[in-house]
Amino acid sequence: MDTLSLTVMPPSLSIVSFPLSSLPTHTHGLLYALLYTDDPDQFFSYTECNSLCTIICSTATLARFPAAATFATSPHTYRAVEITGSLGAAATGIVHSVSVPLNDAGISMYYLSTYDTDYLLLPEHNINEAIGVLSAKFNVFGGRGGGLIAPGEPFLPQSAPPHTTSSSATPGSTSTAATAIPASTTPPTIFPFSPSPPSSTTDIKNSPKENIALRRQHSISVAPNSLHLAGVRRDHVVFLGTLILKMIFFPEEEHQTHRLFSICVRDDTLSLILSTGELDILRSYDESLNVYNVEFQRLYIDDGYLGFDEPGIVEQLTGPLASNSISLFHM
């Protein structure tokens, strides 16, 4: 068994996106997710890149966005899998070691590195196949405090299919989150991801075997600006929260060229990916800010719409780096 351990987290997650120009209509939901929830199982990620904003969050969090908010959404829901082990800036081959068995099985995945740990996002409709593949190589646990999942043991009962994304979000009271900001009485508008929004909301669930046929070679580019990975404890948000919100809603013009800004909220830590200038601003207010003492260069796939079912994208990008013992963070 590999020394990494994987823990499947409870909430069903959606991946949604909207143009940066419509950010003001999403303010209500973003403030709630970043500042007001005390849900112990919260998983929230916000990323701005190339004038597009992407959010990963639970259905309950999505319902907090007002009716004016409009999203493109992934056709599937996901489970986050927390990775623990020898992670960090010096670790090599971690992302690749997890992506290879899933690629070989034809299962698509998302991988998100944060300051404290890493996460896999696995499609719920393939979750039993994915856990079966991973449990043959790693120790996989069924939630915090949950038991070890034996190889071949189903994670979700076949008689209870996972939640799937519909054409609209339904607000409700299933979340254990605080209610300092109430849920919207009218759900946001949601349509499927596509190069152009289609008229159909059909949820296509390819089998892993069908996904293998989607593999293709991708081109990779290098962004010119350096990035940093920082961690902020929730009890420090009182000092830095206003600055972080300003970076989301009112970024300085000098920081907008080739911009990638990301924040992930999990447990008691906010993980940030930001530019050198933005890091300097935060450090001027909090010198104890946790930061990896290296600069990162961003590599990105730039050959068009990728979709959600193609396996092997992560493995293709990370394989050459792993074979040359080059460390990386992935998102």
Short mmCIF file of N, CA and C in Angstrom, two decimals, residues 82-185:
data_model
loop_
_atom_site.label_atom_id
_atom_site.label_comp_id
_atom_site.label_asym_id
_atom_site.label_seq_id
_atom_site.Cartn_x
_atom_site.Cartn_y
_atom_site.Cartn_z
N GLU A 82 -10.29 13.68 0.66
CA GLU A 82 -9.16 14.36 1.29
C GLU A 82 -7.94 13.44 1.30
N ILE A 83 -6.81 13.98 0.89
CA ILE A 83 -5.57 13.20 0.82
C ILE A 83 -4.65 13.63 1.96
N THR A 84 -4.19 12.70 2.73
CA THR A 84 -3.24 12.98 3.80
C THR A 84 -2.00 12.12 3.61
N GLY A 85 -0.88 12.66 4.02
CA GLY A 85 0.40 11.96 3.86
C GLY A 85 1.52 12.97 3.79
N SER A 86 2.59 12.62 3.11
CA SER A 86 3.75 13.50 3.00
C SER A 86 3.55 14.48 1.85
N LEU A 87 2.76 15.52 2.13
CA LEU A 87 2.47 16.53 1.12
C LEU A 87 3.36 17.75 1.35
N GLY A 88 3.18 18.78 0.52
CA GLY A 88 3.96 20.00 0.68
C GLY A 88 4.76 20.32 -0.56
N ALA A 89 5.45 21.47 -0.52
CA ALA A 89 6.17 21.96 -1.69
C ALA A 89 7.31 21.04 -2.12
N ALA A 90 7.85 20.25 -1.19
CA ALA A 90 8.98 19.39 -1.52
C ALA A 90 8.55 18.00 -2.01
N ALA A 91 7.28 17.67 -1.83
CA ALA A 91 6.80 16.34 -2.21
C ALA A 91 6.66 16.24 -3.73
N THR A 92 7.04 15.11 -4.27
CA THR A 92 6.93 14.89 -5.72
C THR A 92 6.14 13.62 -5.99
N GLY A 93 5.43 13.63 -7.11
CA GLY A 93 4.75 12.42 -7.55
C GLY A 93 3.41 12.14 -6.89
N ILE A 94 2.95 13.00 -5.98
CA ILE A 94 1.70 12.73 -5.26
C ILE A 94 0.51 12.76 -6.22
N VAL A 95 0.38 13.85 -6.96
CA VAL A 95 -0.76 13.99 -7.87
C VAL A 95 -0.74 12.87 -8.90
N HIS A 96 0.43 12.59 -9.42
CA HIS A 96 0.54 11.56 -10.46
C HIS A 96 0.18 10.19 -9.92
N SER A 97 0.61 9.86 -8.71
CA SER A 97 0.35 8.52 -8.15
C SER A 97 -1.13 8.26 -7.97
N VAL A 98 -1.90 9.32 -7.68
CA VAL A 98 -3.34 9.16 -7.50
C VAL A 98 -4.06 9.15 -8.85
N SER A 99 -3.56 9.91 -9.80
CA SER A 99 -4.26 10.03 -11.08
C SER A 99 -4.07 8.82 -11.99
N VAL A 100 -2.93 8.12 -11.88
CA VAL A 100 -2.65 7.00 -12.79
C VAL A 100 -3.69 5.89 -12.71
N PRO A 101 -4.02 5.35 -11.52
CA PRO A 101 -5.00 4.26 -11.50
C PRO A 101 -6.38 4.69 -11.98
N LEU A 102 -6.77 5.94 -11.74
CA LEU A 102 -8.05 6.41 -12.23
C LEU A 102 -8.02 6.57 -13.74
N ASN A 103 -6.92 7.07 -14.28
CA ASN A 103 -6.78 7.18 -15.73
C ASN A 103 -6.84 5.81 -16.39
N ASP A 104 -6.13 4.84 -15.81
CA ASP A 104 -6.13 3.49 -16.38
C ASP A 104 -7.53 2.88 -16.39
N ALA A 105 -8.36 3.28 -15.40
CA ALA A 105 -9.72 2.75 -15.31
C ALA A 105 -10.73 3.57 -16.11
N GLY A 106 -10.28 4.67 -16.73
CA GLY A 106 -11.18 5.49 -17.52
C GLY A 106 -12.09 6.38 -16.68
N ILE A 107 -11.67 6.73 -15.46
CA ILE A 107 -12.49 7.54 -14.56
C ILE A 107 -11.93 8.96 -14.52
N SER A 108 -12.75 9.94 -14.85
CA SER A 108 -12.31 11.33 -14.81
C SER A 108 -12.23 11.81 -13.37
N MET A 109 -11.44 12.85 -13.14
CA MET A 109 -11.24 13.36 -11.79
C MET A 109 -10.84 14.82 -11.86
N TYR A 110 -11.03 15.50 -10.75
CA TYR A 110 -10.45 16.83 -10.54
C TYR A 110 -9.52 16.74 -9.34
N TYR A 111 -8.48 17.54 -9.35
CA TYR A 111 -7.51 17.52 -8.27
C TYR A 111 -7.28 18.96 -7.83
N LEU A 112 -7.39 19.19 -6.53
CA LEU A 112 -7.27 20.54 -6.00
C LEU A 112 -6.27 20.54 -4.84
N SER A 113 -5.16 21.25 -5.02
CA SER A 113 -4.16 21.40 -3.96
C SER A 113 -4.50 22.64 -3.13
N THR A 114 -4.39 22.52 -1.81
CA THR A 114 -4.56 23.66 -0.92
C THR A 114 -3.34 23.77 -0.02
N TYR A 115 -3.33 24.78 0.84
CA TYR A 115 -2.17 25.00 1.70
C TYR A 115 -1.93 23.82 2.64
N ASP A 116 -3.00 23.25 3.19
CA ASP A 116 -2.86 22.20 4.19
C ASP A 116 -2.85 20.80 3.62
N THR A 117 -3.64 20.57 2.58
CA THR A 117 -3.78 19.21 2.06
C THR A 117 -4.26 19.26 0.62
N ASP A 118 -4.51 18.10 0.03
CA ASP A 118 -4.98 18.00 -1.34
C ASP A 118 -6.33 17.28 -1.36
N TYR A 119 -7.08 17.52 -2.44
CA TYR A 119 -8.39 16.89 -2.58
C TYR A 119 -8.57 16.35 -3.99
N LEU A 120 -9.15 15.16 -4.07
CA LEU A 120 -9.67 14.62 -5.31
C LEU A 120 -11.16 14.94 -5.36
N LEU A 121 -11.67 15.24 -6.55
CA LEU A 121 -13.10 15.33 -6.75
C LEU A 121 -13.49 14.23 -7.73
N LEU A 122 -14.34 13.32 -7.26
CA LEU A 122 -14.73 12.16 -8.06
C LEU A 122 -16.22 12.22 -8.38
N PRO A 123 -16.61 11.92 -9.64
CA PRO A 123 -18.03 11.93 -10.00
C PRO A 123 -18.80 10.91 -9.15
N GLU A 124 -19.92 11.33 -8.60
CA GLU A 124 -20.68 10.42 -7.73
C GLU A 124 -21.21 9.21 -8.48
N HIS A 125 -21.53 9.37 -9.76
CA HIS A 125 -22.08 8.22 -10.48
C HIS A 125 -21.01 7.17 -10.76
N ASN A 126 -19.73 7.52 -10.61
CA ASN A 126 -18.64 6.55 -10.74
C ASN A 126 -17.93 6.30 -9.41
N ILE A 127 -18.54 6.69 -8.30
CA ILE A 127 -17.82 6.69 -7.03
C ILE A 127 -17.42 5.29 -6.60
N ASN A 128 -18.29 4.29 -6.78
CA ASN A 128 -17.92 2.93 -6.36
C ASN A 128 -16.76 2.38 -7.18
N GLU A 129 -16.80 2.63 -8.49
CA GLU A 129 -15.68 2.18 -9.33
C GLU A 129 -14.39 2.89 -8.94
N ALA A 130 -14.49 4.21 -8.68
CA ALA A 130 -13.30 4.98 -8.33
C ALA A 130 -12.71 4.54 -7.00
N ILE A 131 -13.56 4.34 -5.99
CA ILE A 131 -13.08 3.90 -4.68
C ILE A 131 -12.49 2.50 -4.78
N GLY A 132 -13.09 1.66 -5.60
CA GLY A 132 -12.54 0.32 -5.80
C GLY A 132 -11.14 0.35 -6.37
N VAL A 133 -10.91 1.23 -7.35
CA VAL A 133 -9.59 1.36 -7.96
C VAL A 133 -8.58 1.91 -6.95
N LEU A 134 -8.99 2.95 -6.21
CA LEU A 134 -8.07 3.61 -5.28
C LEU A 134 -7.76 2.74 -4.06
N SER A 135 -8.75 1.98 -3.59
CA SER A 135 -8.53 1.17 -2.39
C SER A 135 -7.59 0.00 -2.64
N ALA A 136 -7.33 -0.31 -3.91
CA ALA A 136 -6.35 -1.35 -4.23
C ALA A 136 -4.92 -0.85 -4.04
N LYS A 137 -4.76 0.48 -3.96
CA LYS A 137 -3.41 1.05 -3.85
C LYS A 137 -3.22 1.87 -2.58
N PHE A 138 -4.30 2.48 -2.08
CA PHE A 138 -4.22 3.36 -0.91
C PHE A 138 -5.19 2.91 0.17
N ASN A 139 -4.96 3.39 1.38
CA ASN A 139 -5.96 3.23 2.43
C ASN A 139 -7.05 4.27 2.22
N VAL A 140 -8.28 3.83 2.01
CA VAL A 140 -9.40 4.73 1.77
C VAL A 140 -10.41 4.57 2.90
N PHE A 141 -10.80 5.71 3.51
CA PHE A 141 -11.71 5.70 4.64
C PHE A 141 -13.02 6.36 4.26
N GLY A 142 -14.09 5.88 4.84
CA GLY A 142 -15.42 6.39 4.54
C GLY A 142 -15.82 7.52 5.46
N GLY A 143 -15.25 8.70 5.29
CA GLY A 143 -15.59 9.86 6.11
C GLY A 143 -14.74 9.94 7.35
N ARG A 144 -14.72 11.11 7.97
CA ARG A 144 -13.93 11.30 9.18
C ARG A 144 -14.45 10.41 10.28
N GLY A 145 -13.57 9.63 10.85
CA GLY A 145 -13.97 8.68 11.88
C GLY A 145 -14.56 7.42 11.31
N GLY A 146 -14.68 7.35 9.98
CA GLY A 146 -15.23 6.16 9.34
C GLY A 146 -14.20 5.07 9.21
N GLY A 147 -14.67 3.89 8.90
CA GLY A 147 -13.79 2.74 8.80
C GLY A 147 -13.10 2.64 7.46
N LEU A 148 -12.10 1.78 7.43
CA LEU A 148 -11.35 1.51 6.21
C LEU A 148 -12.25 0.79 5.21
N ILE A 149 -12.25 1.27 3.97
CA ILE A 149 -13.02 0.62 2.92
C ILE A 149 -12.15 -0.45 2.27
N ALA A 150 -12.61 -1.68 2.34
CA ALA A 150 -11.84 -2.80 1.79
C ALA A 150 -11.91 -2.78 0.27
N PRO A 151 -10.84 -3.23 -0.42
CA PRO A 151 -10.88 -3.31 -1.88
C PRO A 151 -12.09 -4.12 -2.34
N GLY A 152 -12.85 -3.56 -3.27
CA GLY A 152 -14.03 -4.24 -3.78
C GLY A 152 -15.30 -3.95 -3.02
N GLU A 153 -15.19 -3.32 -1.86
CA GLU A 153 -16.37 -3.00 -1.06
C GLU A 153 -17.03 -1.73 -1.61
N PRO A 154 -18.36 -1.75 -1.93
CA PRO A 154 -19.01 -0.56 -2.46
C PRO A 154 -19.08 0.54 -1.42
N PHE A 155 -18.85 1.77 -1.84
CA PHE A 155 -18.92 2.90 -0.91
C PHE A 155 -20.37 3.37 -0.75
N LEU A 156 -21.09 3.49 -1.88
CA LEU A 156 -22.51 3.84 -1.85
C LEU A 156 -23.33 2.63 -2.27
N PRO A 157 -24.43 2.34 -1.56
CA PRO A 157 -25.29 1.21 -1.96
C PRO A 157 -25.83 1.43 -3.37
N GLN A 158 -25.86 0.36 -4.14
CA GLN A 158 -26.36 0.48 -5.51
C GLN A 158 -27.83 0.86 -5.54
N SER A 159 -28.55 0.54 -4.49
CA SER A 159 -29.98 0.84 -4.45
C SER A 159 -30.25 2.29 -4.12
N ALA A 160 -29.22 3.05 -3.73
CA ALA A 160 -29.39 4.46 -3.38
C ALA A 160 -28.49 5.30 -4.27
N PRO A 161 -28.92 5.59 -5.51
CA PRO A 161 -28.07 6.34 -6.44
C PRO A 161 -27.76 7.71 -5.90
N PRO A 162 -26.57 8.22 -6.20
CA PRO A 162 -26.17 9.53 -5.69
C PRO A 162 -27.01 10.64 -6.30
N HIS A 163 -26.97 11.77 -5.63
CA HIS A 163 -27.69 12.95 -6.11
C HIS A 163 -27.14 13.36 -7.46
N THR A 164 -28.03 13.79 -8.36
CA THR A 164 -27.61 14.28 -9.66
C THR A 164 -28.07 15.71 -9.83
N THR A 165 -27.39 16.43 -10.68
CA THR A 165 -27.70 17.83 -10.89
C THR A 165 -28.94 17.97 -11.74
N SER A 166 -29.87 18.82 -11.33
CA SER A 166 -31.05 19.12 -12.13
C SER A 166 -30.87 20.47 -12.79
N SER A 167 -31.92 20.94 -13.49
CA SER A 167 -31.80 22.19 -14.22
C SER A 167 -31.95 23.41 -13.34
N SER A 168 -32.26 23.22 -12.07
CA SER A 168 -32.33 24.36 -11.14
C SER A 168 -31.95 23.90 -9.76
N ALA A 169 -31.40 24.81 -8.95
CA ALA A 169 -31.04 24.50 -7.57
C ALA A 169 -32.26 24.67 -6.70
N THR A 170 -32.44 23.77 -5.73
CA THR A 170 -33.59 23.83 -4.85
C THR A 170 -33.15 24.26 -3.47
N PRO A 171 -33.60 25.44 -3.01
CA PRO A 171 -33.22 25.87 -1.67
C PRO A 171 -33.92 25.01 -0.63
N GLY A 172 -33.27 24.82 0.50
CA GLY A 172 -33.87 24.00 1.54
C GLY A 172 -33.16 24.21 2.85
N SER A 173 -33.50 23.41 3.81
CA SER A 173 -32.96 23.58 5.16
C SER A 173 -32.17 22.36 5.59
N THR A 174 -31.55 21.66 4.63
CA THR A 174 -30.82 20.45 4.96
C THR A 174 -29.44 20.73 5.50
N SER A 175 -28.93 21.95 5.31
CA SER A 175 -27.58 22.26 5.75
C SER A 175 -27.55 22.54 7.24
N THR A 176 -26.42 22.17 7.88
CA THR A 176 -26.23 22.49 9.29
C THR A 176 -25.55 23.83 9.47
N ALA A 177 -25.42 24.59 8.37
CA ALA A 177 -24.70 25.86 8.42
C ALA A 177 -25.49 26.90 9.19
N ALA A 178 -24.75 27.92 9.67
CA ALA A 178 -25.39 29.03 10.36
C ALA A 178 -26.28 29.79 9.39
N THR A 179 -27.27 30.50 9.90
CA THR A 179 -28.22 31.20 9.06
C THR A 179 -28.13 32.70 9.22
N ALA A 180 -26.92 33.22 9.42
CA ALA A 180 -26.74 34.66 9.54
C ALA A 180 -27.20 35.37 8.27
N ILE A 181 -27.00 34.71 7.11
CA ILE A 181 -27.56 35.19 5.86
C ILE A 181 -28.55 34.14 5.39
N PRO A 182 -29.84 34.47 5.25
CA PRO A 182 -30.84 33.46 4.90
C PRO A 182 -30.69 32.97 3.47
N ALA A 183 -31.18 31.76 3.23
CA ALA A 183 -31.17 31.22 1.88
C ALA A 183 -32.13 32.01 1.02
N SER A 184 -31.80 32.11 -0.27
CA SER A 184 -32.67 32.82 -1.19
C SER A 184 -33.99 32.07 -1.35
N THR A 185 -35.09 32.81 -1.43
CA THR A 185 -36.39 32.16 -1.62
C THR A 185 -36.59 31.73 -3.06
#
